[in-house]
Coordinates of C-alpha atoms and ligand atoms in Angstrom, one line a residue:
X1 CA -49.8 -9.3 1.1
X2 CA -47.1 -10.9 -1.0
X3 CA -43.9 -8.7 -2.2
X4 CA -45.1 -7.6 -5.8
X5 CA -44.4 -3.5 -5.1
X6 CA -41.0 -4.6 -4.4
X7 CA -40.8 -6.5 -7.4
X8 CA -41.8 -4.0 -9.6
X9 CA -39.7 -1.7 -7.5
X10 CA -36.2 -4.2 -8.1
X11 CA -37.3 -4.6 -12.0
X12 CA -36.7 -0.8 -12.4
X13 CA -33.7 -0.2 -10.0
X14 CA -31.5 -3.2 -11.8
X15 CA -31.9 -1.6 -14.8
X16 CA -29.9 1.6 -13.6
X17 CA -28.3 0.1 -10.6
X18 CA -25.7 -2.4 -10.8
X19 CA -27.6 -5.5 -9.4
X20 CA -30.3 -3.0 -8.4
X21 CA -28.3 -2.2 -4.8
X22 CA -26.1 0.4 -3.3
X23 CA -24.2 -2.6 -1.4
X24 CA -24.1 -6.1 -2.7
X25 CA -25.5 -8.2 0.4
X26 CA -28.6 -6.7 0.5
X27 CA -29.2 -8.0 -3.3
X28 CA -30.3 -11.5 -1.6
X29 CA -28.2 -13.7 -4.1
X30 CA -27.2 -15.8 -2.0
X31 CA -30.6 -16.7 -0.6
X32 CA -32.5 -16.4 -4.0
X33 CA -35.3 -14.1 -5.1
X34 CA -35.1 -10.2 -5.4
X35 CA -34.6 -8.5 -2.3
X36 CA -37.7 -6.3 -0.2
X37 CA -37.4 -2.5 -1.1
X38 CA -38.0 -1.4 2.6
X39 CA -40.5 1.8 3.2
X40 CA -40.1 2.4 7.2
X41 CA -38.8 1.5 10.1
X42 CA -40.0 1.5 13.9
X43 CA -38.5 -0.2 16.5
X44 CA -37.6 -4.1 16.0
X45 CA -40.0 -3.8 13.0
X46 CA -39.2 -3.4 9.4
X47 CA -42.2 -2.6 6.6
X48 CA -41.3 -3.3 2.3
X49 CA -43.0 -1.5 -0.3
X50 CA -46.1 -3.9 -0.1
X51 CA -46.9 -2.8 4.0
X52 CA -45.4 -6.6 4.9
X53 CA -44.4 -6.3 8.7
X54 CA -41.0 -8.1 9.8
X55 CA -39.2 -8.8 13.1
X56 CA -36.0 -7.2 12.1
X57 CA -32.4 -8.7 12.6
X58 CA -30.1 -7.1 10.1
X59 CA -30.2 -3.6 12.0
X60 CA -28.9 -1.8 9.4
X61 CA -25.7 -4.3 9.6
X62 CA -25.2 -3.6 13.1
X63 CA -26.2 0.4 13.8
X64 CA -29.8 0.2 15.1
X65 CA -28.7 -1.6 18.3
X66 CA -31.4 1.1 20.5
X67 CA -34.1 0.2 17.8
X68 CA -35.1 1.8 14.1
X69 CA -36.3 5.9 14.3
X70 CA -35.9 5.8 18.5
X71 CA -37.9 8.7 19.9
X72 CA -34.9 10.6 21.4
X73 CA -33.0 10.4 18.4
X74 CA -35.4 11.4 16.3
X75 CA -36.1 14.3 18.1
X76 CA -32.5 15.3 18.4
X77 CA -32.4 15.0 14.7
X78 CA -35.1 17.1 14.1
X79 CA -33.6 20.0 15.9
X80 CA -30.9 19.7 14.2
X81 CA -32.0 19.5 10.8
X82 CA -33.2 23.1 11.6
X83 CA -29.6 24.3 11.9
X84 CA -28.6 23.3 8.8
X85 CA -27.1 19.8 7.7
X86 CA -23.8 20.5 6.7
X87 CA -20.7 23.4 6.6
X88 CA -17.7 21.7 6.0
X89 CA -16.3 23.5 9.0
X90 CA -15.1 22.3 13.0
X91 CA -18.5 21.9 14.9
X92 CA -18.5 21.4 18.9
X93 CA -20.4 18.3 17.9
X94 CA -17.4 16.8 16.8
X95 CA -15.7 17.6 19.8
X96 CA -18.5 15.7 21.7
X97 CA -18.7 12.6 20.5
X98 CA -14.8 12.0 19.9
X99 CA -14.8 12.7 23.9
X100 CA -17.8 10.1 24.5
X101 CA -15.7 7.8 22.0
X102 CA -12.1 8.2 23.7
X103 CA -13.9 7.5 27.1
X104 CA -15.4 4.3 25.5
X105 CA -12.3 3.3 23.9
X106 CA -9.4 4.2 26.7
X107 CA -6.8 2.4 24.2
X108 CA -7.7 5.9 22.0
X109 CA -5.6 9.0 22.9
X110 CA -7.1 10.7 19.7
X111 CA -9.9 10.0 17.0
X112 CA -10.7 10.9 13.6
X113 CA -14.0 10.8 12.0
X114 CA -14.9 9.9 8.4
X115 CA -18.4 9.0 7.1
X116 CA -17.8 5.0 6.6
X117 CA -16.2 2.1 7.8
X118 CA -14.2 1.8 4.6
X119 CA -13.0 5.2 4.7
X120 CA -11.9 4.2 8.7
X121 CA -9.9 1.0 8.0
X122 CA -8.4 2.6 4.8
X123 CA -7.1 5.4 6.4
X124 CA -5.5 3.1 10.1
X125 CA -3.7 1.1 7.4
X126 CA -2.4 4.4 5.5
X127 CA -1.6 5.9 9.1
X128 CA -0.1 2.7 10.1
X129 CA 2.7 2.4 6.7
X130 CA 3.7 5.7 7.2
X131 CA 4.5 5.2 10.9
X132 CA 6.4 1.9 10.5
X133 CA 7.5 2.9 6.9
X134 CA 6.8 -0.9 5.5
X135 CA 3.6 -1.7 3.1
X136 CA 3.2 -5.0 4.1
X137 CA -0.5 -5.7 6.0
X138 CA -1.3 -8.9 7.7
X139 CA -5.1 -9.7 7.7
X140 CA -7.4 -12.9 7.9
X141 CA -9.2 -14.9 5.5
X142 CA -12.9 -14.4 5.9
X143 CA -12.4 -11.2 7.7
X144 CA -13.8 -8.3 6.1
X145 CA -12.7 -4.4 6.8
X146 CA -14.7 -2.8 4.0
X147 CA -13.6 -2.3 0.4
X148 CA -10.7 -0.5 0.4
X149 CA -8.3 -1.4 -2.4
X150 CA -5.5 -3.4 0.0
X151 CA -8.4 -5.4 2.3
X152 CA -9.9 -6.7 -0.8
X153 CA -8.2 -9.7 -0.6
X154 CA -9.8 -12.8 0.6
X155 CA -12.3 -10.9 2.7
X156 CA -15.7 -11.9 4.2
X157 CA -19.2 -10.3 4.1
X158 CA -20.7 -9.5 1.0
X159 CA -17.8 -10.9 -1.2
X160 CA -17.7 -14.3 0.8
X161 CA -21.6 -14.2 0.0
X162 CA -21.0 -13.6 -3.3
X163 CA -17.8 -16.4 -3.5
X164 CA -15.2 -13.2 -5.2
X165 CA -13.6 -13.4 -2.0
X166 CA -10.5 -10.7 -4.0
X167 CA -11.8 -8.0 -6.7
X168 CA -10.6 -7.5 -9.9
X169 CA -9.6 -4.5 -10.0
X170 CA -7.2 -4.1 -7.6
X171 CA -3.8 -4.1 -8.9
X172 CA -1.1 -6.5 -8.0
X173 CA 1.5 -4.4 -7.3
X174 CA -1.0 -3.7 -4.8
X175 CA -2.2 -6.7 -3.4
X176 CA 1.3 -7.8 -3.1
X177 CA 1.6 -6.0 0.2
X178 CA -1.3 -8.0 1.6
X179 CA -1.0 -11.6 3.6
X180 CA -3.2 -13.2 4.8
X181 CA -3.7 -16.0 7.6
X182 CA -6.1 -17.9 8.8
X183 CA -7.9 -17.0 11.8
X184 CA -7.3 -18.6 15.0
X185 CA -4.2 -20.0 14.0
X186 CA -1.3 -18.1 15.4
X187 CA 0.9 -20.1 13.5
X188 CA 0.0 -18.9 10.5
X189 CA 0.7 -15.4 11.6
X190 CA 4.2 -16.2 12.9
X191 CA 4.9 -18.0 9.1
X192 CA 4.4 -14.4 7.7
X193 CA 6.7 -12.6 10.0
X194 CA 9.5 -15.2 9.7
X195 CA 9.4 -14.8 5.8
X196 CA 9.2 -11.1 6.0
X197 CA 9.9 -9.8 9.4
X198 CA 10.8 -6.0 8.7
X199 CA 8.0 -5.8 6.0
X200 CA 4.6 -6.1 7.8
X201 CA 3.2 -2.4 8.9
X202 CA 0.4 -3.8 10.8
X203 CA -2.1 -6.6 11.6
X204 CA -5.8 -5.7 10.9
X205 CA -8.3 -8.0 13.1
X206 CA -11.7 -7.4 13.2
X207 CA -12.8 -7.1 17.2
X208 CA -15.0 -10.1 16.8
X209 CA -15.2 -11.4 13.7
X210 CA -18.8 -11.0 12.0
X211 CA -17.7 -11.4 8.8
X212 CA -18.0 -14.8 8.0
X213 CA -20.8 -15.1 10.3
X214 CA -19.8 -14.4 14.2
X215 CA -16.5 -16.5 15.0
X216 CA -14.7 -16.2 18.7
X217 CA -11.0 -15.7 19.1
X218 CA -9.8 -18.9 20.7
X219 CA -8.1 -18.4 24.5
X220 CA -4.6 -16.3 23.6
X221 CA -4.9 -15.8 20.2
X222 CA -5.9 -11.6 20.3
X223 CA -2.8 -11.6 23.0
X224 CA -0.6 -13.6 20.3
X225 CA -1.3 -10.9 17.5
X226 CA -0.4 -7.9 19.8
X227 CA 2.8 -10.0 20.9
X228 CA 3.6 -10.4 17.3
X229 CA 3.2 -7.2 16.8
X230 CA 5.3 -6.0 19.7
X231 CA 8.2 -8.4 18.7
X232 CA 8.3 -7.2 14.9
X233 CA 7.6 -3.4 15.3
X234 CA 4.1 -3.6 13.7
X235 CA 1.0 -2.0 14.8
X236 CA -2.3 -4.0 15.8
X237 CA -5.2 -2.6 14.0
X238 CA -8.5 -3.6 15.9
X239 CA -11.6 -2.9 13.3
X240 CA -14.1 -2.7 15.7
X241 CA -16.6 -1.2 13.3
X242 CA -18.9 -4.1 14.0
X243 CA -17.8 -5.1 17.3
X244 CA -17.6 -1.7 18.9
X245 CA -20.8 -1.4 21.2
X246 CA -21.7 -4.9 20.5
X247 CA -19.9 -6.8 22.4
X248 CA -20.0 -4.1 25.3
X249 CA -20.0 -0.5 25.5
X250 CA -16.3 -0.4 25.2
X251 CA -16.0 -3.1 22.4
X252 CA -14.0 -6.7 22.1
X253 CA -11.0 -4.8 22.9
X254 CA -12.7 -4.5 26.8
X255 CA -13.8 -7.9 26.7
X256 CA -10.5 -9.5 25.6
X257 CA -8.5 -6.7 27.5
X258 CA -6.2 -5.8 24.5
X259 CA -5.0 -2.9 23.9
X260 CA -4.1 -2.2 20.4
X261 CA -2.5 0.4 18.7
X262 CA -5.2 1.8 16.1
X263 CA -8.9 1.2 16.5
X264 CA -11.6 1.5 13.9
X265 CA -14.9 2.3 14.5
X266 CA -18.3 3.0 12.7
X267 CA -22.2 1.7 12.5
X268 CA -23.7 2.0 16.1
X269 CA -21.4 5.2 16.7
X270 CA -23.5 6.9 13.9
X271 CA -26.7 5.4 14.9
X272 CA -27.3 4.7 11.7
X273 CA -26.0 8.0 10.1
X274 CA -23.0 7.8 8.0
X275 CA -19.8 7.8 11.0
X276 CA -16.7 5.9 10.6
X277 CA -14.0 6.6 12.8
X278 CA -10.3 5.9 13.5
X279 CA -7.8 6.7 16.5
X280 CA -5.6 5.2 18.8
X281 CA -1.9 6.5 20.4
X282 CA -1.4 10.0 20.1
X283 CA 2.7 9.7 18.6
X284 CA 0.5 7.8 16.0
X285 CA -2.4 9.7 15.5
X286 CA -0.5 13.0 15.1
X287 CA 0.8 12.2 12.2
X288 CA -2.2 13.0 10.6
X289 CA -2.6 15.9 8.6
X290 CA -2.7 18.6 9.2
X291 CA -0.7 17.9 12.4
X292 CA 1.3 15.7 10.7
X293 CA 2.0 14.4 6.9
X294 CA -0.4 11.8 6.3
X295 CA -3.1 13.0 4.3
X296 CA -6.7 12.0 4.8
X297 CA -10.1 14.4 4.8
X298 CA -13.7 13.9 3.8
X299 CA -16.7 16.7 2.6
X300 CA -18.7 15.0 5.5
X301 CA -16.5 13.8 7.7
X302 CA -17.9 15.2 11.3
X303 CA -21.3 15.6 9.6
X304 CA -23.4 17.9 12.5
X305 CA -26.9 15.6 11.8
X306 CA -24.5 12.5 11.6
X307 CA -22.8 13.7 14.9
X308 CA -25.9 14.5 16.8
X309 CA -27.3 10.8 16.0
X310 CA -24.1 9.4 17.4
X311 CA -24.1 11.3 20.5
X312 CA -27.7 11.0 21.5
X313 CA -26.7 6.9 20.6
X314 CA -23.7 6.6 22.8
X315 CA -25.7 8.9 25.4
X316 CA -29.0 6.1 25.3
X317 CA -26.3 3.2 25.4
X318 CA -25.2 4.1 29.3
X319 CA -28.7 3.5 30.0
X320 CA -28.2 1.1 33.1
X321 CA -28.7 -2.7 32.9
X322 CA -29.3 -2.0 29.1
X323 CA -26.2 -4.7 27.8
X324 CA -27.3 -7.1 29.9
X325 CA -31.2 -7.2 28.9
X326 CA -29.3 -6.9 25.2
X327 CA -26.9 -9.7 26.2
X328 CA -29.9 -12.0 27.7
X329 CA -32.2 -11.4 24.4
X330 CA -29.2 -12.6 22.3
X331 CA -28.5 -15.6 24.6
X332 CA -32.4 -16.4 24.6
X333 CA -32.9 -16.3 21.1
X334 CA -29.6 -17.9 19.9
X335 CA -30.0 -20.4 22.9
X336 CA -33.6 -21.0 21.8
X337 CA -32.8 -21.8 17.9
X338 CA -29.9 -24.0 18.3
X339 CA -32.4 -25.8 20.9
X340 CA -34.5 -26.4 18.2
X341 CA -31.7 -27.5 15.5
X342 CA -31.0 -30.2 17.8
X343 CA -34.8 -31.2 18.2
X344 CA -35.6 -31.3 14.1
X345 CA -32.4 -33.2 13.9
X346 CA -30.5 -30.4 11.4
X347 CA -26.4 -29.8 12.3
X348 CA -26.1 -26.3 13.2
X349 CA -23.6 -25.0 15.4
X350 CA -24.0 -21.6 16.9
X351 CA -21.4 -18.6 17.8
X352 CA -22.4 -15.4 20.2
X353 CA -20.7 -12.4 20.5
X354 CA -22.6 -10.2 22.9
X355 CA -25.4 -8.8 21.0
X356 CA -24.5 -10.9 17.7
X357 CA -24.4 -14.4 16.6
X358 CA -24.4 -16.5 13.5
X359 CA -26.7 -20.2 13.2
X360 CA -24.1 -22.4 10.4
X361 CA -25.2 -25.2 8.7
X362 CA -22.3 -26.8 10.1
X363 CA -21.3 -30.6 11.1
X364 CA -18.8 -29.0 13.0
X365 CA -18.1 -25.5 15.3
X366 CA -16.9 -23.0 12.8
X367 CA -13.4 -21.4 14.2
X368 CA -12.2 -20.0 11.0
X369 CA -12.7 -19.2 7.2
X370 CA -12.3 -22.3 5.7
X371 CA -14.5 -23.9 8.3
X372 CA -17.3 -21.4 7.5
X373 CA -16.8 -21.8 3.7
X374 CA -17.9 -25.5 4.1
X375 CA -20.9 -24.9 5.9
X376 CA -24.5 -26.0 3.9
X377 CA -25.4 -22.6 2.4
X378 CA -28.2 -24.0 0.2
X379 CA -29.4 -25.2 3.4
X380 CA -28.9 -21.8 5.0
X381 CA -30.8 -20.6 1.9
X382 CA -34.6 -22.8 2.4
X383 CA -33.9 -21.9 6.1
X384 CA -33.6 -17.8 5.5
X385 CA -36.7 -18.1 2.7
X386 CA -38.9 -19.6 5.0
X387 CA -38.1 -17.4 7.9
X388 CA -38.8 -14.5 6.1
X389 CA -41.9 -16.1 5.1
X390 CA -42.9 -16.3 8.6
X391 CA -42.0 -12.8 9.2
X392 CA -38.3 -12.6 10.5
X393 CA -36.0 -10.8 8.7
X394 CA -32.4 -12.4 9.1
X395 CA -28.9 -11.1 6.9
X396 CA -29.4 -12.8 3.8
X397 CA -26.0 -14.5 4.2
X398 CA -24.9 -17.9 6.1
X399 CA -21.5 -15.4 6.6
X400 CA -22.9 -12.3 8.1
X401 CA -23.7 -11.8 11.9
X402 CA -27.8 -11.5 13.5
X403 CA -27.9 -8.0 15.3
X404 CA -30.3 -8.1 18.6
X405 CA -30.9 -5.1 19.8
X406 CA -32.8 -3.0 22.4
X407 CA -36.1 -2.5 20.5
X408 CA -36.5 -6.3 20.7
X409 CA -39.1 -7.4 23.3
X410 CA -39.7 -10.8 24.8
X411 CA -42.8 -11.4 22.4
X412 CA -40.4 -10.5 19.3
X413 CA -38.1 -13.1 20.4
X414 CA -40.9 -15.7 21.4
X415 CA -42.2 -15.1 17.7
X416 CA -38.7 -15.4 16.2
X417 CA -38.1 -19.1 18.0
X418 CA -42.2 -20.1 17.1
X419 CA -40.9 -19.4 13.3
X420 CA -37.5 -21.0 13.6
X421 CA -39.4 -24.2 14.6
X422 CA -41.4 -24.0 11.8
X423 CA -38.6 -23.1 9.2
X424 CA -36.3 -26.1 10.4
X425 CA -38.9 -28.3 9.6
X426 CA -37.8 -30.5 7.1
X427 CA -35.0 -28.1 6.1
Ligands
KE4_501 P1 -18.7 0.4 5.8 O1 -17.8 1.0 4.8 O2 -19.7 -0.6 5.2 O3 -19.4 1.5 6.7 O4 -17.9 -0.5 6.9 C1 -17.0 -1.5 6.4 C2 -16.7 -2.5 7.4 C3 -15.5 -2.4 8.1 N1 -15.2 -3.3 9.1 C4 -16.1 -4.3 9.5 C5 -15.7 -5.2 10.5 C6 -17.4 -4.4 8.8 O5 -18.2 -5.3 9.2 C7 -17.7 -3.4 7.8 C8 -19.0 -3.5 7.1 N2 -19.9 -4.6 7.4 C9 -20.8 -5.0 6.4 C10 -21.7 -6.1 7.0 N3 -21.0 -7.3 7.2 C11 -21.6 -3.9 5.9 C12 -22.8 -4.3 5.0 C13 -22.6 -4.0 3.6 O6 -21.5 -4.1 3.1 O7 -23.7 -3.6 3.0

């Protein structure tokens, strides 16, 4: 049916939008062409202006792991919606979901809600100078932990995709206190600490990086940050806001068995409502105002219709056998594709992490940023074009992470591996 609604749609947002998008991935410059203005949702499918149907694997970014407008969310919405939206005062709601989070997330004596990712990893680094009283922050090259002014400094995602990987803007005094290392590579970490071992407040890691497209922590290097941590007196921030739920119901810090000091949290804990979330020790945590001098508060923050999607979310999530029909689709589909790589002859490596994994255009397995940064992104480019064009939806970014979810049946994925064959063909 082609895409011209959309066009016409993009022409007119650009001109009072910057780059016609509220986030800059979505904007599909790294891929080419104007993105798909999207109408609805149902499901694993996605519909654009112009009634195109997709298989969808961007999710959102990672919420719709039960599937886009799931009955019993819905429902629970709609009910909701009837009490009102929003009254800026303590709901019961809140009280719900941060017990359904601290049971997910033993590591977490005590949680604090805000209404994005950003607002979550800005406020665990705040909490994390003022405990340790040092401004120094340790975080990874490739990594990204939303756009807060200190993590904009050689971060992944959308400013990886867009090669700015640190924003003007941000002012050096500032971005002083940040160091970065390179993931994977312990080493790295250790060279910080030895040049400046009383001025590092804390480590931020992502769970499992997604960021640069899906990379694994190699054996001991999540146990060699928290040792760090331990032997310098800094705190190990896990941002789980992608991880968390993905990787299993209680996150990467189950699967690796870590247990770190301040965890963030958003996307699939908002089921797709606007939910960050941060918590972890209580001696920590209290320090928060009003308990304790660290400021931090938001108009939405514990949003009732945000809270209600969350809970009935989490709630669906315990369904039995659920992660391992997730964990089985992802393996299928990621198993499937690099299958076919192999066959048409085109280097690709391929990373899973539970319910997310990453296809580069790589001679060689990606382990870090600067392994990432060399992989063929025009190539990533023809292949993401003509996937779309056979109906598949992918993140528009060789460095972003594919989100399987529940909604996705066997026929989706069978369709998704009939159009990779098709779209490595001669790519
Ligand atoms: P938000 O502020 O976008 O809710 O969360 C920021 C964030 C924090 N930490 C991690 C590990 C994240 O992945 C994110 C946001 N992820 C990107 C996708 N890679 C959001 C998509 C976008 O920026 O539009």
């Amino acid at each position: 049916m082609g895409t011209k609604k959309s066009a016409q749609i993009f022409k007119k947002a650009v001109k009072i939008i910057p780059g016609g998008v509220n986030s800059p991935v979505r904007a599909f410059k790294a891929v080419g062409g104007g993105p798909l203005f999207i109408s609805k949702a149902k499901g694993s499918k996605i519909y654009d202006a112009d009634g195109n149907e997709y298989i969808d694997y961007i999710g959102s970014w990672g919420p719709m792991i039960l599937g886009h407008a799931h009955p019993k969310v819905t429902a629970a919405l709609k009910k909701a919606l009837d009490k009102g939206t929003s009254y800026g005062a303590p709901t019961e709601l809140e009280v719900i979901l941060a017990e359904l989070t601290l049971k997910a997330f033993p590591s977490m004596d005590m949680v604090r809600f805000a209404s994005s990712g950003t607002e979550a990893t800005m406020s665990a680094i705040r909490l994390a100078r003022a405990y340790t009283k040092r401004d120094g922050i340790i975080k990874f090259e490739g990594c990204y932990h939303g756009h807060g002014d200190s993590l904009l400094v050689k971060a992944g995602s959308g400013m990886a995709t867009l090669g700015v990987p640190d924003s003007p803007g941000v002012p050096a005094d500032l971005a002083k206190h940040t160091f970065t290392a390179t993931y994977n590579d312990l080493d790295s970490v250790k060279a910080v600490f030895e040049k400046a071992p009383e001025a590092v407040a804390c480590i931020i890691v992502e769970g499992a990086p997604g960021n640069m497209g899906v990379v694994l922590p190699k054996e001991g290097f999540m146990e060699g940050l928290k040792g760090l941590c331990k032997k310098y007196g800094a705190l190990l921030i896990m941002d789980e806001v992608m991880s968390g739920f993905r990787l299993c119901y209680g996150g990467a810090q189950k699967v690796y068995n870590i247990d770190p000091d301040l965890t963030c949290l958003g996307k699939v804990i908002g089921g797709g409502l606007p939910v960050g979330a941060f918590g972890g020790k209580k001696a920590i945590m209290e320090m928060i105002s009003p308990s304790g001098p660290v400021y931090q508060a938001g108009t939405l923050s514990g949003n009732p219709i945000a809270m209600t999607a969350g809970i009935e979310t989490l709630k669906l999530l315990q369904g039995k056998g659920l992660y391992d029909k997730l964990f089985k689709s992802t393996e299928t589909l990621c198993g499937g594709i690099a299958e076919i790589a192999k066959r048409r002859g085109v280097p690709a490596q391929t990373a899973v992490a539970g319910s997310m994994f990453t296809v580069f255009f790589s001679e060689r397995p990606v382990t870090n940023w600067p392994d990432a940064k060399a992989c063929d992104t025009a190539r990533f480019g023809r292949y993401f074009t003509k996937m779309l064009k056979n109906g598949i939806y992918l993140p528009p970014s060789q460095f972003e992470a594919v989100f399987v979810g529940l909604a996705h049946s066997k026929d989706d994925i069978a369709k998704t591996l009939e159009a990779a064959d098709k779209s490595f063909k001669g790519i």
